[in-house]
Coordinates of N, CA, C and O and ligand atoms in Angstrom, one line a residue:
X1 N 0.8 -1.2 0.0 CA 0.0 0.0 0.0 C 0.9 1.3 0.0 O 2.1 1.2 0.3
X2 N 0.3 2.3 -0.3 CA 1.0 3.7 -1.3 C 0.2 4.5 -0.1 O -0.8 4.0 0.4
X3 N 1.0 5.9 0.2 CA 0.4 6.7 0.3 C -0.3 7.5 -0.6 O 0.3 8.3 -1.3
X4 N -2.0 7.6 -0.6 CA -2.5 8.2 -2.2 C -4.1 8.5 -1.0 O -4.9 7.7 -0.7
X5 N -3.9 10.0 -0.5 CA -4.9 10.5 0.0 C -6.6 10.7 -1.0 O -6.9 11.6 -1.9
X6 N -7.1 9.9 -0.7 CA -8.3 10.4 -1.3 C -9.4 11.2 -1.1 O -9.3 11.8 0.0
X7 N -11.0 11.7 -1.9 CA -11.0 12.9 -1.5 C -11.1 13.2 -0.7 O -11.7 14.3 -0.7
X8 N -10.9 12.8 0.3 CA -10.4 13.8 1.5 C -9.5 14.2 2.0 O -8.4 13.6 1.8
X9 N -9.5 15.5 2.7 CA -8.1 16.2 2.8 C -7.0 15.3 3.7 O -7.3 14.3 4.3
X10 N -5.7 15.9 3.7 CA -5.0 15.3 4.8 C -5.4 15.3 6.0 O -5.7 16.3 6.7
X11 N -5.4 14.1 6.3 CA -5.5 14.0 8.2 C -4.5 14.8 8.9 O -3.4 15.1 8.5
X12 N -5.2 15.1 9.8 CA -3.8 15.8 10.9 C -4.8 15.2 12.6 O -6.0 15.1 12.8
X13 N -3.8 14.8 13.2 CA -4.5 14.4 14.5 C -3.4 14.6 15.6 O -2.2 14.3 15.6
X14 N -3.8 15.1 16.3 CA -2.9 15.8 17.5 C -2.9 15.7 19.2 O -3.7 16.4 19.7
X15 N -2.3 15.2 19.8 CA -3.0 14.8 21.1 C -2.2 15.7 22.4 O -1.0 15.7 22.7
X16 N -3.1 16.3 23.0 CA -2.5 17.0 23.9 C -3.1 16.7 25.5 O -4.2 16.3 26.0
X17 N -1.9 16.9 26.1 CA -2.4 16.6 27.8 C -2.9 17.8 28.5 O -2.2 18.5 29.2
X18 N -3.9 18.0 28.5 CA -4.6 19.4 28.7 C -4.6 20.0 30.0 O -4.7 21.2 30.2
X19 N -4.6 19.0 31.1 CA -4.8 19.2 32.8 C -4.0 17.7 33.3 O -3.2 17.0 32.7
X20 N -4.6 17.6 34.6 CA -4.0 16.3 35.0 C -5.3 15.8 34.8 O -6.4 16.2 35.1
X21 N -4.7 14.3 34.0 CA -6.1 13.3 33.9 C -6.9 13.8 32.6 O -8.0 13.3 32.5
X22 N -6.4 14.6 31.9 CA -7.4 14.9 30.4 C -6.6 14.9 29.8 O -5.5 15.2 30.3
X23 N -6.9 14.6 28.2 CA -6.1 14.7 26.9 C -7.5 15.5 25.7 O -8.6 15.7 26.1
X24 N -7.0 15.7 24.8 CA -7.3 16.2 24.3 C -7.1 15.8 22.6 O -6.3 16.5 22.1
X25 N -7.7 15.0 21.8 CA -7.3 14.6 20.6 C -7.4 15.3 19.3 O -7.6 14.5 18.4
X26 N -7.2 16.4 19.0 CA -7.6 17.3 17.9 C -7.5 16.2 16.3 O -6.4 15.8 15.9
X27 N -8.6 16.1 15.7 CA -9.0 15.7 14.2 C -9.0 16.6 13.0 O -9.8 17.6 12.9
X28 N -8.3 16.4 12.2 CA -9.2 17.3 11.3 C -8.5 16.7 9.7 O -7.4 16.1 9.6
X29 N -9.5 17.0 8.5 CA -9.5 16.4 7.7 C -9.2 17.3 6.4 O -8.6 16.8 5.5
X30 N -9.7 18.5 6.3 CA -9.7 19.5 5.2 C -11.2 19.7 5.3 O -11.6 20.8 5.0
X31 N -12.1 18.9 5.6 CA -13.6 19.1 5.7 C -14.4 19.1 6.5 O -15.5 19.6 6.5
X32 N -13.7 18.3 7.5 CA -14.6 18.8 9.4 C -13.3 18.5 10.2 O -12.3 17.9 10.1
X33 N -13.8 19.3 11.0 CA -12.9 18.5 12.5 C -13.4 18.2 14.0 O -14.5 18.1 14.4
X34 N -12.5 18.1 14.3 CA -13.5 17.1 16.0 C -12.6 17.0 17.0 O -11.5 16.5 16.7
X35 N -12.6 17.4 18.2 CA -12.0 17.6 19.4 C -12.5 16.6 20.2 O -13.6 16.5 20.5
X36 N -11.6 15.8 20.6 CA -12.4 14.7 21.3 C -11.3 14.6 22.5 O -10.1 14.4 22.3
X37 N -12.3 14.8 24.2 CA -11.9 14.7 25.3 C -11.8 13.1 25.9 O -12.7 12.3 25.7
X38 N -10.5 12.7 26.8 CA -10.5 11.9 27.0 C -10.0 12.5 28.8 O -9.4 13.5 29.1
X39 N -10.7 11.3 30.0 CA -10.3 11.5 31.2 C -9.6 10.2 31.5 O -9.8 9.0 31.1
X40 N -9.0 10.5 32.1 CA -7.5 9.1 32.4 C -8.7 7.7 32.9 O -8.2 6.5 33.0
X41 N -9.7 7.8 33.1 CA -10.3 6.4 33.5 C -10.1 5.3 32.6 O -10.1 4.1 32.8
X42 N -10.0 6.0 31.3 CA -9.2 4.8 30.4 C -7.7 5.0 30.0 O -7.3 6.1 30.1
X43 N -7.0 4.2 29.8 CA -5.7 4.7 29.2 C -6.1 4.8 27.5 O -6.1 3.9 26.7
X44 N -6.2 6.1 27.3 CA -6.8 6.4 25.7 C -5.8 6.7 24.6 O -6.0 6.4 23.4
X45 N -4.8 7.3 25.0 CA -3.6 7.1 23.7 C -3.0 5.4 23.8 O -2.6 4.7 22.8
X46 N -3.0 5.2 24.7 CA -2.5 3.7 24.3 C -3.6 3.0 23.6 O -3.6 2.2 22.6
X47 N -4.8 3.3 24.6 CA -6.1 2.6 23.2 C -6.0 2.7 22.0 O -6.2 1.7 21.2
X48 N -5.6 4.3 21.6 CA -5.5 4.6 20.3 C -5.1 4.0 19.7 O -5.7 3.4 18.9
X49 N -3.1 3.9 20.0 CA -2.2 2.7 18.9 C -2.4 1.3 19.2 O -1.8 0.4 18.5
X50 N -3.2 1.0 20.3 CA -3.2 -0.3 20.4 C -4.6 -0.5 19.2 O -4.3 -1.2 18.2
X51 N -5.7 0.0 19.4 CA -6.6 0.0 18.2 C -6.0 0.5 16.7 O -6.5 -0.1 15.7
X52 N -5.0 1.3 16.5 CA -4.4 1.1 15.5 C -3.4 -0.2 15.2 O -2.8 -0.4 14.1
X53 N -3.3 -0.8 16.0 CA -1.9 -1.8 16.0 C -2.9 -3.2 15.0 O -2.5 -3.8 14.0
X54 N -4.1 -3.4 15.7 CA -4.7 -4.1 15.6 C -5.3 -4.3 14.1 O -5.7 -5.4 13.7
X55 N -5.3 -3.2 13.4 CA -5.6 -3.4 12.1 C -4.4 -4.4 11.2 O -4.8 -5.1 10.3
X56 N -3.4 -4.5 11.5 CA -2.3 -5.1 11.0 C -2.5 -6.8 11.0 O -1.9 -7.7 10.3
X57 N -3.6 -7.0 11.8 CA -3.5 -8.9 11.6 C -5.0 -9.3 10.8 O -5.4 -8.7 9.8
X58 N -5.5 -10.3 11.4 CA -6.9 -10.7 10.8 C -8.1 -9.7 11.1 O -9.1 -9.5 10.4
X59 N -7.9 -9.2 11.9 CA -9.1 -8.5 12.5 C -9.2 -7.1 11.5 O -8.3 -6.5 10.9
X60 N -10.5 -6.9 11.5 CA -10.8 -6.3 10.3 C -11.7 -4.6 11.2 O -12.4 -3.7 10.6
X61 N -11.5 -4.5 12.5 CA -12.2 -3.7 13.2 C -11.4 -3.5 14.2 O -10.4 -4.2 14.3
X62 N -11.6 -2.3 15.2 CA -11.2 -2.4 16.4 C -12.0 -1.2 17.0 O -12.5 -0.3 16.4
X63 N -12.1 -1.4 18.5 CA -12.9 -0.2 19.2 C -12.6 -0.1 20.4 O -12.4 -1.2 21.0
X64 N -12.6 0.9 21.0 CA -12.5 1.3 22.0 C -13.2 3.0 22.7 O -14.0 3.6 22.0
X65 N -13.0 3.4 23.9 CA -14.2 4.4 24.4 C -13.1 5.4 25.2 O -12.1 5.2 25.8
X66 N -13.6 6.4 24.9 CA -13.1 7.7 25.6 C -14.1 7.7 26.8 O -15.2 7.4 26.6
X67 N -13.4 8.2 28.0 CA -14.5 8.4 29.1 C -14.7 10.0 29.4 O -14.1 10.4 30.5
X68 N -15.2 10.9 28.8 CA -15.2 12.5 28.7 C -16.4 12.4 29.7 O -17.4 12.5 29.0
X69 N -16.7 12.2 31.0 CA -17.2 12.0 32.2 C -18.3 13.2 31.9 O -18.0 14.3 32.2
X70 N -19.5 12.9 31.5 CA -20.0 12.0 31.6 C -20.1 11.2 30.4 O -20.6 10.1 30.3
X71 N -19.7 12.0 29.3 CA -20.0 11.4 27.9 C -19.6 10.1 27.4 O -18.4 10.1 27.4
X72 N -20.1 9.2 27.1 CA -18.9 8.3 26.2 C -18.6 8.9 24.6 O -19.2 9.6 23.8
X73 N -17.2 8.4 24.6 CA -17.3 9.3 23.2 C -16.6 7.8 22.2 O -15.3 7.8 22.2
X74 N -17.2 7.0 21.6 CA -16.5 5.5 21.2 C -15.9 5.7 19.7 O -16.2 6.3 18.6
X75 N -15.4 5.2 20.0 CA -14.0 4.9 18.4 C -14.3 3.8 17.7 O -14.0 2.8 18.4
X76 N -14.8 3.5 16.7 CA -14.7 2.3 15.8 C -13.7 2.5 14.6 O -13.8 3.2 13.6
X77 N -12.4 1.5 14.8 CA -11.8 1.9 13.3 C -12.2 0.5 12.3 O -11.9 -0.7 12.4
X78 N -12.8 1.1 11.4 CA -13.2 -0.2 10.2 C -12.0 -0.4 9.6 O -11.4 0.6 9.5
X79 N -11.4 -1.6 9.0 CA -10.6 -1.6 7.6 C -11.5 -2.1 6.5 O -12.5 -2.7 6.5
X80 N -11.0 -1.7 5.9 CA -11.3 -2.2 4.2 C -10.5 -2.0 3.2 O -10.2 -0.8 3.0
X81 N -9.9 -2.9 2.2 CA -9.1 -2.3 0.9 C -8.1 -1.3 1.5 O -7.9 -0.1 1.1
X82 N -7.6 -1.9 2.5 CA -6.2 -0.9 2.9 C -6.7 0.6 3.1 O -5.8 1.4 3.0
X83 N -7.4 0.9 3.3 CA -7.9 2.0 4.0 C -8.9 1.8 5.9 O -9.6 1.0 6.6
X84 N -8.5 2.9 5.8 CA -9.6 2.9 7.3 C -10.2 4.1 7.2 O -9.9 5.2 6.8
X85 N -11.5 3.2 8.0 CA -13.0 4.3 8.5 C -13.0 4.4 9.4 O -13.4 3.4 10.1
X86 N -12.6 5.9 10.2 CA -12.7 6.2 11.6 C -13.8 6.7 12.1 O -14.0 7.8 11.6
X87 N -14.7 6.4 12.7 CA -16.1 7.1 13.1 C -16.1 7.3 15.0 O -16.0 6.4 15.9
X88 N -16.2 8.0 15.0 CA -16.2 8.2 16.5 C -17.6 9.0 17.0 O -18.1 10.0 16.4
X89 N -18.0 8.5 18.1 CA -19.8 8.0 18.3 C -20.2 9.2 19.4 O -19.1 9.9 19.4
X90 N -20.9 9.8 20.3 CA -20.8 10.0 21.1 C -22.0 9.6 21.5 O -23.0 9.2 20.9
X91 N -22.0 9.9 22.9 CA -23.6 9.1 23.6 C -23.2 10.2 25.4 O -22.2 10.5 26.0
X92 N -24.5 10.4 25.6 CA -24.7 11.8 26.6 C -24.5 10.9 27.8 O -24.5 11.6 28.8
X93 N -24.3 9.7 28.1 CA -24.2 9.2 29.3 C -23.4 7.8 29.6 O -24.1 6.7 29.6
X94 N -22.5 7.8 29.8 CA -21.3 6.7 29.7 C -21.6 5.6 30.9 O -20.9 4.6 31.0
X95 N -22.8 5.8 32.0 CA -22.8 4.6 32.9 C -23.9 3.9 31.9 O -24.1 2.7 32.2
X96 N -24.6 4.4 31.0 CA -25.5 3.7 30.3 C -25.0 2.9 29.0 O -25.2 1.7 28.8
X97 N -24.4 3.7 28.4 CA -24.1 4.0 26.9 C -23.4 2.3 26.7 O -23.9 1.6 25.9
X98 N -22.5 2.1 27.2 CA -21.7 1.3 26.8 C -22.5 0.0 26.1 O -22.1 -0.5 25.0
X99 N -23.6 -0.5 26.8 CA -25.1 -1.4 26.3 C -25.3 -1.0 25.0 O -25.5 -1.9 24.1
X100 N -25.3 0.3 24.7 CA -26.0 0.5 22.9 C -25.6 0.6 22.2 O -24.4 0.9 22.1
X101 N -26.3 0.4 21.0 CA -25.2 0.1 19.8 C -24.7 1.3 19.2 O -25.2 2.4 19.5
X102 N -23.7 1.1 18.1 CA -23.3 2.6 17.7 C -24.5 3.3 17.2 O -24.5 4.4 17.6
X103 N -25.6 3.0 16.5 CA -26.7 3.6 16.1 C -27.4 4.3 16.9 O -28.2 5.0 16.3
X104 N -27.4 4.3 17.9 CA -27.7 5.4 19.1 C -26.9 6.5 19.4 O -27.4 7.6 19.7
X105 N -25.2 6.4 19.4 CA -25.2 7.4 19.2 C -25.1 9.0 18.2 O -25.8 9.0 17.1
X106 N -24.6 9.8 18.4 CA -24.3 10.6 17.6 C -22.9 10.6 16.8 O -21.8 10.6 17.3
X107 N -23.1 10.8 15.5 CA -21.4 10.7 14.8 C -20.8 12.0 15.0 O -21.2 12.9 14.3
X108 N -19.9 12.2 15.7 CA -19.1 13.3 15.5 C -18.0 13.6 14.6 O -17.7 14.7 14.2
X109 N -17.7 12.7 14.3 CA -16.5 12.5 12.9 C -16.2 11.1 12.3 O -16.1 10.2 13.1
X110 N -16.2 11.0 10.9 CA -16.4 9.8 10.2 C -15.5 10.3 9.2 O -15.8 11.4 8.6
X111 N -14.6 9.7 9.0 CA -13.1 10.2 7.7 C -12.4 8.5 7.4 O -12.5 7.5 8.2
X112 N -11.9 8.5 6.3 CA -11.7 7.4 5.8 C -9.9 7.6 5.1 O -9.4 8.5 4.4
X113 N -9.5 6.7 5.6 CA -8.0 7.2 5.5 C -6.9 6.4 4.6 O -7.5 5.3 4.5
X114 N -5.7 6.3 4.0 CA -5.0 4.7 4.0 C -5.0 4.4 5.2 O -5.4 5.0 6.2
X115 N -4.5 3.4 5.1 CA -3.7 2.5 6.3 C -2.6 3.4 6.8 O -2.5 4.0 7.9
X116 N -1.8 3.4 6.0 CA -0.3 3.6 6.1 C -0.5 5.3 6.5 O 0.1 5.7 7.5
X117 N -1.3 6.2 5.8 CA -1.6 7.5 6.5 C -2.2 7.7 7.8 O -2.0 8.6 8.6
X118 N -3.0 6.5 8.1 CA -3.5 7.0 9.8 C -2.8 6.9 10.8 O -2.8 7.6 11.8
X119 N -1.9 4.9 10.3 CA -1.2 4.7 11.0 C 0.5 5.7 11.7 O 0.8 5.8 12.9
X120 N 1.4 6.3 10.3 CA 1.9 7.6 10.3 C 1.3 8.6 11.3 O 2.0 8.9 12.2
X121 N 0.2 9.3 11.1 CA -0.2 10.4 11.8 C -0.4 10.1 13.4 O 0.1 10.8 14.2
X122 N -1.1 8.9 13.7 CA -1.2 8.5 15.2 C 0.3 8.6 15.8 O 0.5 9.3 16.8
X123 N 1.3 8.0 15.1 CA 2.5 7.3 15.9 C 3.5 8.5 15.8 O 4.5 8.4 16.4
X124 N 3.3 9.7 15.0 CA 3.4 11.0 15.1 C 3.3 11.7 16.1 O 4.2 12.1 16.8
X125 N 1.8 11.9 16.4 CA 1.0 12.5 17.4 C 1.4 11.8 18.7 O 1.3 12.6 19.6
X126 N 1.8 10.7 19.1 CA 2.2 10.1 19.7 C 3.4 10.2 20.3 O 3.7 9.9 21.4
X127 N 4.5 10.8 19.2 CA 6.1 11.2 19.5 C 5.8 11.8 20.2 O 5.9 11.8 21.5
X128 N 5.1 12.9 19.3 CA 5.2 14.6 19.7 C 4.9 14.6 21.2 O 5.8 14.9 22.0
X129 N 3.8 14.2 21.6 CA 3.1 14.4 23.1 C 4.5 13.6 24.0 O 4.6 14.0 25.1
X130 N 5.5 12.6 23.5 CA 6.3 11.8 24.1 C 7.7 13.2 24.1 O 8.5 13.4 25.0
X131 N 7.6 13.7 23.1 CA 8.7 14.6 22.8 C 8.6 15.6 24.2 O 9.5 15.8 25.1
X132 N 7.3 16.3 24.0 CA 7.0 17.5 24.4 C 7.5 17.1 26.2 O 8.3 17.8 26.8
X133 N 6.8 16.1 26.7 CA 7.0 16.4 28.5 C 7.8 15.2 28.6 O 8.2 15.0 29.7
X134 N 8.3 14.3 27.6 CA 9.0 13.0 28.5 C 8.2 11.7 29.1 O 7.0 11.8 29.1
X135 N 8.6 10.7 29.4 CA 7.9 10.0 30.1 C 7.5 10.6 31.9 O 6.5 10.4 32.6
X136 N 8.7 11.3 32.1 CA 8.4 11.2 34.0 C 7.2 12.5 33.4 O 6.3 12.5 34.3
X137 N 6.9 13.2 32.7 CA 6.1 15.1 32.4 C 5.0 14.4 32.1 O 4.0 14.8 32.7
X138 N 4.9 12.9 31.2 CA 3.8 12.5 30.5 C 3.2 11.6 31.8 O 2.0 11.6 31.6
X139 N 3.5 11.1 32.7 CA 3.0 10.4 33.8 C 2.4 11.6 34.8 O 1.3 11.8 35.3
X140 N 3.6 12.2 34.9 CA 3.1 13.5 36.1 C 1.7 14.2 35.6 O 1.2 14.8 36.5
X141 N 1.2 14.3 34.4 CA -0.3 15.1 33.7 C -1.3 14.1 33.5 O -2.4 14.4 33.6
X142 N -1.0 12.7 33.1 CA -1.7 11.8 32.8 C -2.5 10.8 34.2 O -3.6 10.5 34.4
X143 N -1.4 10.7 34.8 CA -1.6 10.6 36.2 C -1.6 9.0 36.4 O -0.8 8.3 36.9
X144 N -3.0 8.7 35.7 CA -3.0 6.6 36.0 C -2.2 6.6 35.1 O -1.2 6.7 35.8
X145 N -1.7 6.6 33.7 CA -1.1 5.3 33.6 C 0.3 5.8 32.5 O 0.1 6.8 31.9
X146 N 1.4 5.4 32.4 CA 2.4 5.4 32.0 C 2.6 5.9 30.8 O 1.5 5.7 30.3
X147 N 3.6 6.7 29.6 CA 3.0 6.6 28.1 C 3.4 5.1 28.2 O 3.9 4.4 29.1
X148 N 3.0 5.1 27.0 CA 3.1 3.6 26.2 C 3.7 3.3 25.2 O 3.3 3.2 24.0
X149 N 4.9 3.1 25.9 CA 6.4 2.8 25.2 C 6.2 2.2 24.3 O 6.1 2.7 23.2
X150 N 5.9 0.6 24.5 CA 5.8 -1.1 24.4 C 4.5 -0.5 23.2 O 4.9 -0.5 22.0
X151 N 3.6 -0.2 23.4 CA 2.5 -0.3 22.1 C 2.8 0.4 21.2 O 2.5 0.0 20.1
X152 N 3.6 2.2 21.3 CA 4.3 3.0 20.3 C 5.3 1.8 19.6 O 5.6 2.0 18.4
X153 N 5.5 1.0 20.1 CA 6.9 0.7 19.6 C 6.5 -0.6 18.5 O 7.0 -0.7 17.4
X154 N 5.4 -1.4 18.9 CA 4.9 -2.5 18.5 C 3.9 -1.4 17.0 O 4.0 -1.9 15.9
X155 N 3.1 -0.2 17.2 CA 2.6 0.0 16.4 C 4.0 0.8 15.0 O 3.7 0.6 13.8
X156 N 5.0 1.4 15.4 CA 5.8 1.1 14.0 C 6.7 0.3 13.8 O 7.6 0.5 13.0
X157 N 6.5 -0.4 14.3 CA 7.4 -2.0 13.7 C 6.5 -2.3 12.4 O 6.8 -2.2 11.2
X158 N 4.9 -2.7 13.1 CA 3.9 -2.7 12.5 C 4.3 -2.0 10.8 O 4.8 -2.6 9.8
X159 N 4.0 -0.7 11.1 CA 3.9 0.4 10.2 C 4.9 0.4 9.1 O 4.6 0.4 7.9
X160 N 6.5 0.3 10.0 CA 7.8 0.1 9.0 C 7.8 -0.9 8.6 O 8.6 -0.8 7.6
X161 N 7.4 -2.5 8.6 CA 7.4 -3.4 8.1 C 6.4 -3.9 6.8 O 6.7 -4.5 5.8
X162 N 4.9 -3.4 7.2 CA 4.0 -4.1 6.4 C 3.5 -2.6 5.4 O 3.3 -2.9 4.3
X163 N 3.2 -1.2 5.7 CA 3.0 -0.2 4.7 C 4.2 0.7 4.1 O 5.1 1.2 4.7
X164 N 3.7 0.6 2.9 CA 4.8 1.8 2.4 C 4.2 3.1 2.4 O 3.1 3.7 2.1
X165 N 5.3 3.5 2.9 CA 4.8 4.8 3.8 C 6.2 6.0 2.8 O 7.4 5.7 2.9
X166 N 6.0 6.9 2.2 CA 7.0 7.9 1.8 C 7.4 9.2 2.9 O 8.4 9.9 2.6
X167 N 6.6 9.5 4.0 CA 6.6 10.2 4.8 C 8.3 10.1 5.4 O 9.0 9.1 5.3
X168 N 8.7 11.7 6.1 CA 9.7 11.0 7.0 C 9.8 10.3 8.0 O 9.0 10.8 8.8
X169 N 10.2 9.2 8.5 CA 10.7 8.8 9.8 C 11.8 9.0 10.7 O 12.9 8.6 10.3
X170 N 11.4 9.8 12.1 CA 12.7 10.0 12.6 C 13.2 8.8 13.6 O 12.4 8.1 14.3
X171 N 14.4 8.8 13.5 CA 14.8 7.5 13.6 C 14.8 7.7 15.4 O 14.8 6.7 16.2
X172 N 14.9 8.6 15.7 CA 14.8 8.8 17.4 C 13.6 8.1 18.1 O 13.4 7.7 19.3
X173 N 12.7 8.0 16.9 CA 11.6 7.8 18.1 C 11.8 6.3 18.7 O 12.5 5.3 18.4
X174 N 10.8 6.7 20.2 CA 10.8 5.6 20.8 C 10.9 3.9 20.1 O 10.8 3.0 20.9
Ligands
ZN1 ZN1 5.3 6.5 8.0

């Protein structure tokens, strides 16, 4: 697989530690964007590459949930034909929500990507937040749970081995 953006714009996805215990995921596509709050009750950037890691074997789906207290706010990544469909759900009440299906809730953003482009932009967004505070800066804001060395690291193994990717890679990263 090629990097070859289709009609839609370039992804950009950006993750920031906003307070202690929130992150902050900035989306955007060239045609909408979406801000999606995460509170440390999940470990949600490692959700992230670990739900991205997961596209690489048989499995043809992966999901997981932001807990934006009270909201749920859930992630479905589809594959298909070497691309992925990101749709992320929201639902007004997360001690209920988890029971219903995505058709209940609301779509806040639905973008369809390569492979090899989403997988790049995550493990990016992922330095960067690793760049910016460190592991002891990224623990001290995140508070429960560690970055996530071991799943950054398994998601571009992934990435450098099975897509072709023309982007740079810096060889520093984790
Ligand atoms: Zn790449």
């Amino acid at each position: 697989m090629s990097i070859d953006e289709g009609a839609e714009g370039a992804l950009q996805l950006t993750w920031e530690l906003v307070g202690r215990g929130w992150a902050r995921c900035r989306l955007a596509d060239g045609s909408q964007t979406a801000s999606v709050i995460a509170s440390y009750c999940t470990d949600a950037l490692a959700d992230l590459v670990a739900g991205t890691s997961e596209l690489y074997g048989q499995k043809r789906s992966a999901r997981f949930f932001f807990d934006a207290e009270p909201q749920e706010l859930r992630w479905a990544l589809r594959s298909a034909d070497g691309a992925i469909n990101v749709t992320i759900y929201k639902f007004p009440d997360i001690a209920v929500s988890p029971d219903l299906p995505d058709s209940d809730g609301t779509v806040m953003w639905q973008s369809t990507h390569p492979r090899p482009t989403f997988a790049h932009t995550v493990l990016v967004a992922a330095h960067t937040v690793l760049k910016e505070h460190g592991e002891t800066g990224y623990l001290t804001k995140w508070a429960m749970h560690p970055y996530p060395v071991a799943l950054v690291q398994d998601l571009r193994r992934l990435h450098m081995r099975d897509d072709v990717c023309t982007l740079p890679h810096d060889l520093s990263w984790p």
